[in-house]
XYZ file of C-alpha atoms in Angstrom:
589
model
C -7.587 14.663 -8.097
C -4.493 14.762 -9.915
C -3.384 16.875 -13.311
C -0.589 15.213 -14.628
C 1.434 17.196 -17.559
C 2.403 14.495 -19.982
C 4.748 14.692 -22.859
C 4.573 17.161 -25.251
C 4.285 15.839 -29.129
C 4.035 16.934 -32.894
C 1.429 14.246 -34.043
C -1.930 15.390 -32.735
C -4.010 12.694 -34.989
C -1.956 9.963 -33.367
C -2.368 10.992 -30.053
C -6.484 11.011 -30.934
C -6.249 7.700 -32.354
C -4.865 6.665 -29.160
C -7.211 8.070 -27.291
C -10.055 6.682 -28.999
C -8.761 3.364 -29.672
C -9.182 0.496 -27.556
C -6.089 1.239 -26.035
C -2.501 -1.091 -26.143
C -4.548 -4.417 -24.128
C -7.980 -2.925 -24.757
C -8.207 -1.329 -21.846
C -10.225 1.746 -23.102
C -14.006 1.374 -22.577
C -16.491 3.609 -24.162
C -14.125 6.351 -25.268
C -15.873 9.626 -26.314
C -15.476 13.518 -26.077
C -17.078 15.039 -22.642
C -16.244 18.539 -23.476
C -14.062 21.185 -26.188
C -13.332 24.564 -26.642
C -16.746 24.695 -28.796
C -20.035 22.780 -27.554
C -21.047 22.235 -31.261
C -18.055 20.208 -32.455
C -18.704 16.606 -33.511
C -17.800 13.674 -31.309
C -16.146 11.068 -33.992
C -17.251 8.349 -31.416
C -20.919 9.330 -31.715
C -21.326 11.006 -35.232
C -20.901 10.161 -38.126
C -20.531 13.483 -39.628
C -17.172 13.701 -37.801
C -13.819 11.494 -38.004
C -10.923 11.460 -36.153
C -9.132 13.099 -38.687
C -11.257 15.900 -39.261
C -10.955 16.823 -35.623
C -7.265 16.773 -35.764
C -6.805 19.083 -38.578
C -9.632 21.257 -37.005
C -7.664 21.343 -33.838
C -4.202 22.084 -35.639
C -5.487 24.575 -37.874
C -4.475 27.666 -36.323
C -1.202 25.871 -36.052
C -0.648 25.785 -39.734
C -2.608 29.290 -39.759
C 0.680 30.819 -37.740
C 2.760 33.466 -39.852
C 5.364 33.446 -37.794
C 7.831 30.694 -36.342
C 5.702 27.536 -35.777
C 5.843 25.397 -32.042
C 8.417 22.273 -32.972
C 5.724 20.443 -30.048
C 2.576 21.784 -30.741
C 0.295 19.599 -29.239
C -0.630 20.016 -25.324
C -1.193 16.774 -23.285
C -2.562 16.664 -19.974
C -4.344 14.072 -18.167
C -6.219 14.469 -14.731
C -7.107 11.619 -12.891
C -8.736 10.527 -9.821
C -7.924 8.099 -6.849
C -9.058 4.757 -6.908
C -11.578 5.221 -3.691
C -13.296 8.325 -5.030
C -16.841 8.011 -6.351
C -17.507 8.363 -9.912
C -17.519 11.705 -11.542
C -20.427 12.131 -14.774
C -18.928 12.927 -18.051
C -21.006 16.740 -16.977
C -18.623 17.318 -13.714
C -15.543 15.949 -16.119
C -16.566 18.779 -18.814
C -16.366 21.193 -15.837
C -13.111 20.092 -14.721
C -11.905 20.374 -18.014
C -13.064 23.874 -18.672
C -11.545 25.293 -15.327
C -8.256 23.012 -15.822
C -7.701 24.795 -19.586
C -8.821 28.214 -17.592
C -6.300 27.586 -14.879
C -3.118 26.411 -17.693
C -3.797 29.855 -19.942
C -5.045 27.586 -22.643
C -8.639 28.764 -23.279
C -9.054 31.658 -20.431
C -13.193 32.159 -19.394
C -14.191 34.927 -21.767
C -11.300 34.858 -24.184
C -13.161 33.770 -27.845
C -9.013 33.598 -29.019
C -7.960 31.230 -26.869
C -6.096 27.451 -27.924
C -8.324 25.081 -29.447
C -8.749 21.868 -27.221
C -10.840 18.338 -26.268
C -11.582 16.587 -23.540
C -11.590 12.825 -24.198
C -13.015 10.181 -21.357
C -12.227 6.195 -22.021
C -12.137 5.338 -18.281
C -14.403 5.857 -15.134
C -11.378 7.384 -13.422
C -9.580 10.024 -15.792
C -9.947 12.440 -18.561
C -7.476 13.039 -21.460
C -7.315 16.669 -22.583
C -5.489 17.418 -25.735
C -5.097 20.952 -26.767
C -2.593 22.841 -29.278
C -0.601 25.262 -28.737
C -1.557 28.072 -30.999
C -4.423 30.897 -30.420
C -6.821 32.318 -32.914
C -5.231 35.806 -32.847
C -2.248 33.833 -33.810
C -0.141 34.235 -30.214
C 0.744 31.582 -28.226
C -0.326 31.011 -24.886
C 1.305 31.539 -21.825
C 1.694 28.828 -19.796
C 3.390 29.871 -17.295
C 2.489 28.678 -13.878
C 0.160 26.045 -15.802
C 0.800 22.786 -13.735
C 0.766 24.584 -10.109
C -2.187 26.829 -11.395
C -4.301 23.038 -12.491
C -3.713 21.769 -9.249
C -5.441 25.121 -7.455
C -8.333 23.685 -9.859
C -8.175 20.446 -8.365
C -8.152 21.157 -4.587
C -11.212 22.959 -5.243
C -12.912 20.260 -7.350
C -11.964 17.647 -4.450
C -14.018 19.509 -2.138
C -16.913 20.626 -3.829
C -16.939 17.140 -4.996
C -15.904 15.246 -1.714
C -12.669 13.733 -2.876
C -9.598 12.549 -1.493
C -7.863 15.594 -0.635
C -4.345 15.302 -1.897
C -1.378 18.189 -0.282
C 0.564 19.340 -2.758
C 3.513 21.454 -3.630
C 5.273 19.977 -0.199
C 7.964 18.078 -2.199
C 7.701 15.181 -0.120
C 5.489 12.375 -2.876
C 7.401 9.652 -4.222
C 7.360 9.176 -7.749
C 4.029 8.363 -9.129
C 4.190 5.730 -11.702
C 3.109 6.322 -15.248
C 1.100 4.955 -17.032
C 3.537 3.045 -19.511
C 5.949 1.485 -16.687
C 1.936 0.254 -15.337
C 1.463 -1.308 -18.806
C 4.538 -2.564 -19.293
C 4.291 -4.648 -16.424
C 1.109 -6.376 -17.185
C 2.153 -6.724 -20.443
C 5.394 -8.721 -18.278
C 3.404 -10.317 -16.210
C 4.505 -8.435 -12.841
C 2.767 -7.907 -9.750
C 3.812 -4.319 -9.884
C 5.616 -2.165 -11.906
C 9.371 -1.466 -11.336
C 9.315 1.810 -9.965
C 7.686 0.337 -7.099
C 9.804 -2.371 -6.656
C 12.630 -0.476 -6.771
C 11.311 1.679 -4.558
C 10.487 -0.972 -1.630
C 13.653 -2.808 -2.283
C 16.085 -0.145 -1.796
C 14.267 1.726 1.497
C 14.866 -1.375 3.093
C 18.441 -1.694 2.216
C 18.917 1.858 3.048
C 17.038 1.551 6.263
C 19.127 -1.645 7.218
C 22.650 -0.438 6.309
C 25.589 0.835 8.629
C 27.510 2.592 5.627
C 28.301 2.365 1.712
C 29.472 -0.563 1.298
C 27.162 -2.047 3.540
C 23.987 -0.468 1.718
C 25.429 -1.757 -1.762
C 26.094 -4.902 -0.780
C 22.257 -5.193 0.220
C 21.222 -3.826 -3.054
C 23.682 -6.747 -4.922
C 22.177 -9.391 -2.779
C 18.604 -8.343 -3.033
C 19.122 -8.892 -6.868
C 19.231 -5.380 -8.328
C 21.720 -3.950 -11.087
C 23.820 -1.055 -9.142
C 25.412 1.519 -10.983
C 27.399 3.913 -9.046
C 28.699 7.462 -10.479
C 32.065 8.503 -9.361
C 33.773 12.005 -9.053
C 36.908 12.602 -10.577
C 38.328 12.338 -7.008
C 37.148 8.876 -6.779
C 34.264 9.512 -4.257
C 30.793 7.722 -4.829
C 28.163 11.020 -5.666
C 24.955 8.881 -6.930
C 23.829 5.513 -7.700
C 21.274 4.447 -10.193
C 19.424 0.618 -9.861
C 17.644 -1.509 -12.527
C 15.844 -4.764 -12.188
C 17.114 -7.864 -14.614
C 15.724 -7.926 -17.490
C 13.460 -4.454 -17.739
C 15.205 -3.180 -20.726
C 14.107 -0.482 -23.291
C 13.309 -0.746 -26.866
C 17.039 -1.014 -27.610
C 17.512 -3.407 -25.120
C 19.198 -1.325 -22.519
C 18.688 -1.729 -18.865
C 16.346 1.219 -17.705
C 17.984 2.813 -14.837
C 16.319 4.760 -11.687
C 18.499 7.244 -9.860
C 17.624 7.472 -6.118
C 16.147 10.803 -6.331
C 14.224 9.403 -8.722
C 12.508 6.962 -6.695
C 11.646 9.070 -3.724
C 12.836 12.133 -2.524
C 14.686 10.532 0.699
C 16.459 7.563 -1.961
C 19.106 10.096 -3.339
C 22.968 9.040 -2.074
C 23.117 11.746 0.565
C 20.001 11.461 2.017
C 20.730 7.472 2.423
C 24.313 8.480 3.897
C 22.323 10.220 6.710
C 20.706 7.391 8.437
C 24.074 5.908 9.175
C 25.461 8.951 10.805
C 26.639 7.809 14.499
C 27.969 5.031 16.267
C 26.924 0.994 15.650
C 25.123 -1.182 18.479
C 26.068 -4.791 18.993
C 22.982 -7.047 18.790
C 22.144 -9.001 21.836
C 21.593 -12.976 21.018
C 18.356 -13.477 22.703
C 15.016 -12.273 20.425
C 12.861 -11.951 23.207
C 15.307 -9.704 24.870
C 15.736 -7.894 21.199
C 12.124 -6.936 21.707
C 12.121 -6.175 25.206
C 14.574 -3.859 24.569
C 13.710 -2.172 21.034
C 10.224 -1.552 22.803
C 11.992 0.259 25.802
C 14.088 2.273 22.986
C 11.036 3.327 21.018
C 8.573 4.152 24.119
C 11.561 6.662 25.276
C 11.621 7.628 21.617
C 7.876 8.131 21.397
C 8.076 10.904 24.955
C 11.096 12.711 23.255
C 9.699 13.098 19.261
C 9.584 16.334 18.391
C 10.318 18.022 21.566
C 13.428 19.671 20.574
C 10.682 21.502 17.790
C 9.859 22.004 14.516
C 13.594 20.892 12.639
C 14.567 18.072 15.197
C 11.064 16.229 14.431
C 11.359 15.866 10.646
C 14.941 14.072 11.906
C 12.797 11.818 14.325
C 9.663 11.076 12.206
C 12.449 9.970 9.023
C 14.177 7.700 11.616
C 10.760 6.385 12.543
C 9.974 5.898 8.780
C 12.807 2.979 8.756
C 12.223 1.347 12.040
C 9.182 0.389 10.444
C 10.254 -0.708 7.372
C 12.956 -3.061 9.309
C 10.301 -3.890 11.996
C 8.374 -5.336 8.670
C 11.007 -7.805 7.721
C 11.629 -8.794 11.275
C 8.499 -9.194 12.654
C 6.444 -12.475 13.259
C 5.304 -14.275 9.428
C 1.443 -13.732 10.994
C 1.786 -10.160 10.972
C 4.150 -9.221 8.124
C 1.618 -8.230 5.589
C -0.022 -5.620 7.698
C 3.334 -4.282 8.982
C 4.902 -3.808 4.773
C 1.452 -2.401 4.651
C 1.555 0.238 7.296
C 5.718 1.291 6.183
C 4.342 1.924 2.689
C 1.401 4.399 4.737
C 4.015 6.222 7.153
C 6.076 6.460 4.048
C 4.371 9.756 3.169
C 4.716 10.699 7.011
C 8.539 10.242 7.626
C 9.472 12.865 4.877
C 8.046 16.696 6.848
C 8.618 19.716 4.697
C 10.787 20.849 6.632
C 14.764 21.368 7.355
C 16.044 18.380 9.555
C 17.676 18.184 12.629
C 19.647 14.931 12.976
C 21.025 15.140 16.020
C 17.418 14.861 18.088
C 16.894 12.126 21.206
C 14.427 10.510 19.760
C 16.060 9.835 16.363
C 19.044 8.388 18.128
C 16.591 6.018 20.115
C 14.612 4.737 16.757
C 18.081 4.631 14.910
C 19.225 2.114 17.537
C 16.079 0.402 17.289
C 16.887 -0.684 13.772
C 19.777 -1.137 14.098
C 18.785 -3.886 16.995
C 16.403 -5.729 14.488
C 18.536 -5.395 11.232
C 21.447 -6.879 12.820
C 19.395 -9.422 14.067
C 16.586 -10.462 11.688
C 17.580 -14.265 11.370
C 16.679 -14.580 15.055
C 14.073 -11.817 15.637
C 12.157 -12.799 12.222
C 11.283 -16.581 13.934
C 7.668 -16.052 14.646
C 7.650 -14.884 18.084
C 4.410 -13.115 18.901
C 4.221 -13.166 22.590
C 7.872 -11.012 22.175
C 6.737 -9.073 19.603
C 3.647 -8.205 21.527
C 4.942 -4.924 23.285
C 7.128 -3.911 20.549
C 4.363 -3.469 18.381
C 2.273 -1.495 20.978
C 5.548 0.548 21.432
C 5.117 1.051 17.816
C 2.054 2.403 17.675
C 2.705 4.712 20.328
C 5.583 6.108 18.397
C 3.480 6.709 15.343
C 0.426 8.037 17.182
C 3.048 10.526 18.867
C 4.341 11.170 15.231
C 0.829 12.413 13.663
C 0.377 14.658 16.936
C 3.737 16.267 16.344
C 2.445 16.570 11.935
C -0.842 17.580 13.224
C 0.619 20.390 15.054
C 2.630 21.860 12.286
C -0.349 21.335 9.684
C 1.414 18.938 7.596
C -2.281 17.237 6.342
C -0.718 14.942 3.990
C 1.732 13.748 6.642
C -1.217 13.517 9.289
C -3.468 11.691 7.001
C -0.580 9.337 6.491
C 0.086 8.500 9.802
C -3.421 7.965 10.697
C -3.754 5.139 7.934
C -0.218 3.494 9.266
C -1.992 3.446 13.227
C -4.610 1.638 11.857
C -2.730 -1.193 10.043
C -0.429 -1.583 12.975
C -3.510 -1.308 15.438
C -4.831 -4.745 12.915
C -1.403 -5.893 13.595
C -1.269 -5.721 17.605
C -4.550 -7.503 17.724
C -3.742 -10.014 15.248
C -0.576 -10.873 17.071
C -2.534 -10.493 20.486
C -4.741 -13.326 19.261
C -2.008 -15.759 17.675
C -0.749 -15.419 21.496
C -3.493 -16.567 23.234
C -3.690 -19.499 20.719
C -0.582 -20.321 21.836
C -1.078 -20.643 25.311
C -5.083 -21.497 25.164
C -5.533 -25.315 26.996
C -9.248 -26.070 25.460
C -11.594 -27.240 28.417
C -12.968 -30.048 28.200
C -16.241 -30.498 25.930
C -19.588 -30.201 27.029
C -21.775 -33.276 26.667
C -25.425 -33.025 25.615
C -27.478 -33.037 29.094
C -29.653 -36.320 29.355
C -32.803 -36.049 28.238
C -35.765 -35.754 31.351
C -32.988 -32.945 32.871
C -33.405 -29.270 32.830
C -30.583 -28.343 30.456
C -30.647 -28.217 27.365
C -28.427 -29.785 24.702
C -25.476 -28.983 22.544
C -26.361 -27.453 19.005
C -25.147 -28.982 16.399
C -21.824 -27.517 15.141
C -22.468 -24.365 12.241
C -26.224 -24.286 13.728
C -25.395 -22.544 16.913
C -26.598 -18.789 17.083
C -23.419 -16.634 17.311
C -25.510 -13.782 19.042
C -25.776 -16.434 21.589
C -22.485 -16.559 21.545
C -21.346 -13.459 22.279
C -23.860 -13.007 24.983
C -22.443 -16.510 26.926
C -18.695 -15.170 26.145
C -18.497 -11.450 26.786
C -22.314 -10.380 28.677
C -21.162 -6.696 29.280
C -19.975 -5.975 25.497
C -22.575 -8.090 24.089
C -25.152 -5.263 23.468
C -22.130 -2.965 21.710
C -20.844 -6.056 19.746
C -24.615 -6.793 18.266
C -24.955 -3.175 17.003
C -21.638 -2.579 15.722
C -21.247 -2.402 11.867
C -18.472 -4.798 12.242
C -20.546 -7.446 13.622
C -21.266 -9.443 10.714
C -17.449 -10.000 9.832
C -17.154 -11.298 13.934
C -20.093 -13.340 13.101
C -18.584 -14.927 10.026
C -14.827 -15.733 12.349
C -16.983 -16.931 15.239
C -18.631 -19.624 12.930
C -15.141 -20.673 11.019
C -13.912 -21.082 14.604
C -16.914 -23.529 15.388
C -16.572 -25.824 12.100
C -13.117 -26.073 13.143
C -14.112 -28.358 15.920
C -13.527 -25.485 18.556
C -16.244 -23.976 21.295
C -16.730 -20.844 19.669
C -18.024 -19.273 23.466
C -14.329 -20.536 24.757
C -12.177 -19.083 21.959
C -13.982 -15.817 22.401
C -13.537 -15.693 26.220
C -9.979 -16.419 25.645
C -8.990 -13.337 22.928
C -11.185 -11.307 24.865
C -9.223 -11.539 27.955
C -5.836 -11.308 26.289
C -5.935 -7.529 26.055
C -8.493 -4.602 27.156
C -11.388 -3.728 25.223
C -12.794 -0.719 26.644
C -10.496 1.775 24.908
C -11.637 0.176 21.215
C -13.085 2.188 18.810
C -15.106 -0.774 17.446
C -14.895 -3.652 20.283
C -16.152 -6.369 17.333
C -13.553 -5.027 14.531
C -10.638 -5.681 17.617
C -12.541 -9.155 18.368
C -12.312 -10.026 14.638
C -8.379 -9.401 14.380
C -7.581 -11.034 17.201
C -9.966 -14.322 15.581
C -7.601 -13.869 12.486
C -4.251 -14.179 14.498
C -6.147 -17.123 16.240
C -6.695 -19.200 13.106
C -3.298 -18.290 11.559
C -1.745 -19.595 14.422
C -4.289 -22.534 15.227
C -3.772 -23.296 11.221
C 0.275 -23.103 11.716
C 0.209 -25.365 15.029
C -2.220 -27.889 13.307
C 0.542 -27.754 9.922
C 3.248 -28.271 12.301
C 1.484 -31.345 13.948
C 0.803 -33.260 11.235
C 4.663 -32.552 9.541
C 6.261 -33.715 12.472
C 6.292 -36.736 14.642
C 4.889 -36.389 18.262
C 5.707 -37.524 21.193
C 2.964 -39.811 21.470
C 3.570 -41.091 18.236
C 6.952 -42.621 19.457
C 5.424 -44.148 22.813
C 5.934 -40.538 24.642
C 9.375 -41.511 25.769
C 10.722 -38.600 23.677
C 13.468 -40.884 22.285
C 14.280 -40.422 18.246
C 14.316 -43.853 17.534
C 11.462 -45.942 15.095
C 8.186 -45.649 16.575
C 6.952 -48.523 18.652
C 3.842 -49.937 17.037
C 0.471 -49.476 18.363
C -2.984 -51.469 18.027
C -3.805 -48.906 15.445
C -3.063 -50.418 11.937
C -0.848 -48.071 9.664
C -2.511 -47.034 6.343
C -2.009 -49.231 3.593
C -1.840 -48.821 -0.096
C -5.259 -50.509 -2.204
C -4.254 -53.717 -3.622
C -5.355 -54.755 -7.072
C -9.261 -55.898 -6.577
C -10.186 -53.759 -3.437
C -13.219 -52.323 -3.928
C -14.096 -48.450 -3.028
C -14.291 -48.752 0.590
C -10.653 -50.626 0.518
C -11.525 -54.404 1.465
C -10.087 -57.030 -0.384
C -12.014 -60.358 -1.248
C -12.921 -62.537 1.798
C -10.777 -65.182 2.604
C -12.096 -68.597 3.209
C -11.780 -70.170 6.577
């Protein structure tokens, strides 16, 4: 749950009419008043004794009522939302929230008949609006002191008495949330996401990626972004601000994000500290870039935090951009689930803490990226069987880096790192099963038995029984597959492997065996990656095939001259009366 003080205002009937309107794309649904500082006022949305009007000159009236000097912004603002996976609050639990939240502020303290005058208006399933003026009956103003860090004491205890995602707070290590207007301006533009968050994910890779200024600003020109830097009198660089092309403002000037505006760990000094220490010359070979950024981080992963408290919040921030360069350099199969798990550790690689950068294990994930960044146009070609151990390397590391958060009781941090594991768990056994693709020889296929013989025949392909399957494939899992939640979506990859033409009992044998099972959480969730990287990779080699010429094609001599013909006729285009199956008129003998 999350309070969020907005701006503070003058007009308190156009912020109602906001509220209750249908919103700037109609995007407000049902709007109506859950709760106000008196249980008998009128909600205009469901009486017709009361307009929106009326309620904002009710609410301002001990504004006007004020003999002495009047607020310039009167009107209070604060909107507390929840996240997207939390359950559904009733408009009841929202009047609670509200009450406490105005408690907690010093708007309308429990047991205070003098307090502000305020409403609580709903228009979504996942947020309240609560307006409020600043002016008391007794004709003080409140103190608000404290208000924001006192609201979200309210909302820690709301999120467990009503089992929500528990959010840490007050650590100084969140990124900037995006508001709500930046969210509508980009559907209003057409964007996938708003700019803050593209900003965002576009300049922590060029910071993780660079060697020095120039190098980190040239990555910023080149990835498309407006850079503006701000200069000292002396000459030195002190800040930078970025803006994508055409976001402008109403007078049509670029809109501009400072660094530190972006995420704590964007500003210009904090960048300057990742390239603190000497460069390392790429090798030429990817497979040995692999080999020997997994040896780097597995020596990183022993050493993280060792050195205690200070010199881990130095090694989980180094960590933080391995990642995010080990997600542009790693194979195409796999690259969603690796942006995916940097934009989870994000969270984890900022500790709030003081940092040691001069740990072991920082200088070992430092030269790690370094390794891929200097090397993505030949790392990035999709090499899974070299990626392989890097990424179980990886997971090490960030396993090792929640241990070292859980230990200092960083629960945001820990919570963080937990959700990366599990995206770059998907991504090992994705990449473990694109592997065995490549190297899997299918056997040759079974014929139906004749009939008067004991065995029985071939099922017809898409009516074979995938418990059956299983049971053929893997016998000593087959009981823990079968009763695993995840068995349905195994059940669903085993039969999309079977109308592709391939023995579903084979395939299975084949993932299986790449890697161990035993120490799986869920053995049929791990089966059902591995099936994904399989049909990525089966779908990329089948692509491939039919793009390109074989060998066979060109009578198998390898040569790259015109291809000899064969007794199989080459399509041909239909000639004016053809009929539907493509024959022409007979010709007469």
């Amino acid at each position: 749950m999350i309070p969020e003080k907005l701006d503070e205002g003058d007009d308190t009937y156009g912020l109602l009419h906001y509220l209750y309107g249908p919103g700037r794309r109609d995007e407000h649904v049902d709007p109506h008043m859950v709760a106000a500082w008196d249980p008998y006022i009128d909600d205009p949305a469901r009486s017709p004794d009361m307009t929106i009007s009326d309620l904002a000159l009710i609410l301002d009236a001990p504004v006007y009522a004020l003999l002495g000097k009047k607020p310039r912004l009167h009107v209070y603002h604060v909107a507390v939302r929840n996240a997207p996976e939390d359950r559904i609050l009733s408009d009841e639990e929202w009047a609670r929230v509200a009450q406490e939240m105005m408690d907690a502020a010093g708007i309308a303290p429990h047991g205070d008949d003098q307090g502000c005058r305020w409403v609580a208006i709903r228009h979504a399933d996942d947020h309240i609006h609560i307006v409020a003026t600043k002016a008391r009956e007794d004709g003080r103003q409140p103190n608000l002191r404290q208000d924001i860090v006192n609201m979200h004491k309210v909302a820690d205890r709301f999120e467990v008495e009503f089992g929500l995602r528990h959010l840490k707070r007050g650590d100084k290590t969140a990124r900037k949330w995006v508001k709500s207007g930046e969210a509508e301006k980009a559907q209003r533009r057409g964007l996938k996401k708003p700019v803050r968050e593209t900003l965002q994910h576009t300049v922590r890779e060029a910071a993780a990626a660079a060697a020095n200024d120039a190098d980190f600003f040239a990555r910023l020109g080149a990835a498309g972004l407006r850079v503006q830097r701000r200069i000292a009198p002396d000459g030195n660089v002190t800040g930078y601000s970025v803006a994508l092309p055409g976001d402008r403002n109403r007078r049509q000037e670029p809109v501009w994000f400072s660094g530190s505006r972006l995420a704590p760990d964007l500003s210009l000094p904090r960048v300057r500290e990742r390239w603190l220490g000497p460069a390392v010359k790429p090798t030429p070979a990817p497979a040995g870039m692999w080999r020997v950024a997994e040896e780097k981080v597995r020596a990183a992963a022993d050493q993280l935090g060792v050195g205690g408290l200070h010199q881990g919040a130095g090694d989980v921030a180094a960590l933080g951009d391995l990642i995010v360069v080990a997600a542009v350099s790693s194979p195409r199969l796999v690259r969603e689930q690796m942006r995916e798990a940097a934009a989870e550790f994000e969270r984890a690689s900022r500790a709030p803490t003081a940092r040691n950068l001069e740990g072991q294990a920082r200088k070992l994930y430092r030269e790690s990226t370094q390794l891929l960044s200097q090397s993505v146009a030949t790392v990035g070609r999709n090499d899974t069987a070299a990626a392989l151990g890097f990424l179980l390397a990886l997971v090490t590391a960030v396993e090792a880096s929640r241990n070292w958060h859980q230990a200092q009781e960083h629960r945001a941090q820990t919570q963080a790192a937990g959700r990366a594991v599990r995206l770059l768990r998907e991504a090992v056994e994705v990449t473990a099963g694109a592997s065995a693709a490549q190297d899997y020889r299918p056997r040759p296929k079974r014929t139906p038995a004749r009939s008067g013989t004991s065995r029985p025949t071939a099922a017809a392909p898409g009516n074979r029984p995938m418990a059956g399957v299983v049971q053929e494939a893997l016998p000593e899992y087959a009981r823990t597959i079968l009763s695993d939640p995840a068995w349905p979506a195994l059940r669903t990859r085993l039969s999309a492997v079977e109308r592709a033409g391939e023995d579903p009992v084979d395939v299975l044998s084949t993932v299986a065996a790449r890697r161990e099972l035993s120490s799986a959480d869920s053995a049929a969730e791990v089966l059902s990656w591995r099936l994904d990287g399989w049909r990525k990779q089966r779908g990329e080699t089948t692509a491939a095939a039919g793009k390109s010429p074989s060998r066979t094609s060109t009578g198998g001599t390898g040569r790259t001259g015109p291809a000899r013909k064969t007794g199989v006729p080459a399509p041909t285009r239909r000639r004016p009366g053809q009929d539907e199956q493509g024959k022409g008129p007979r010709r007469a003998r």
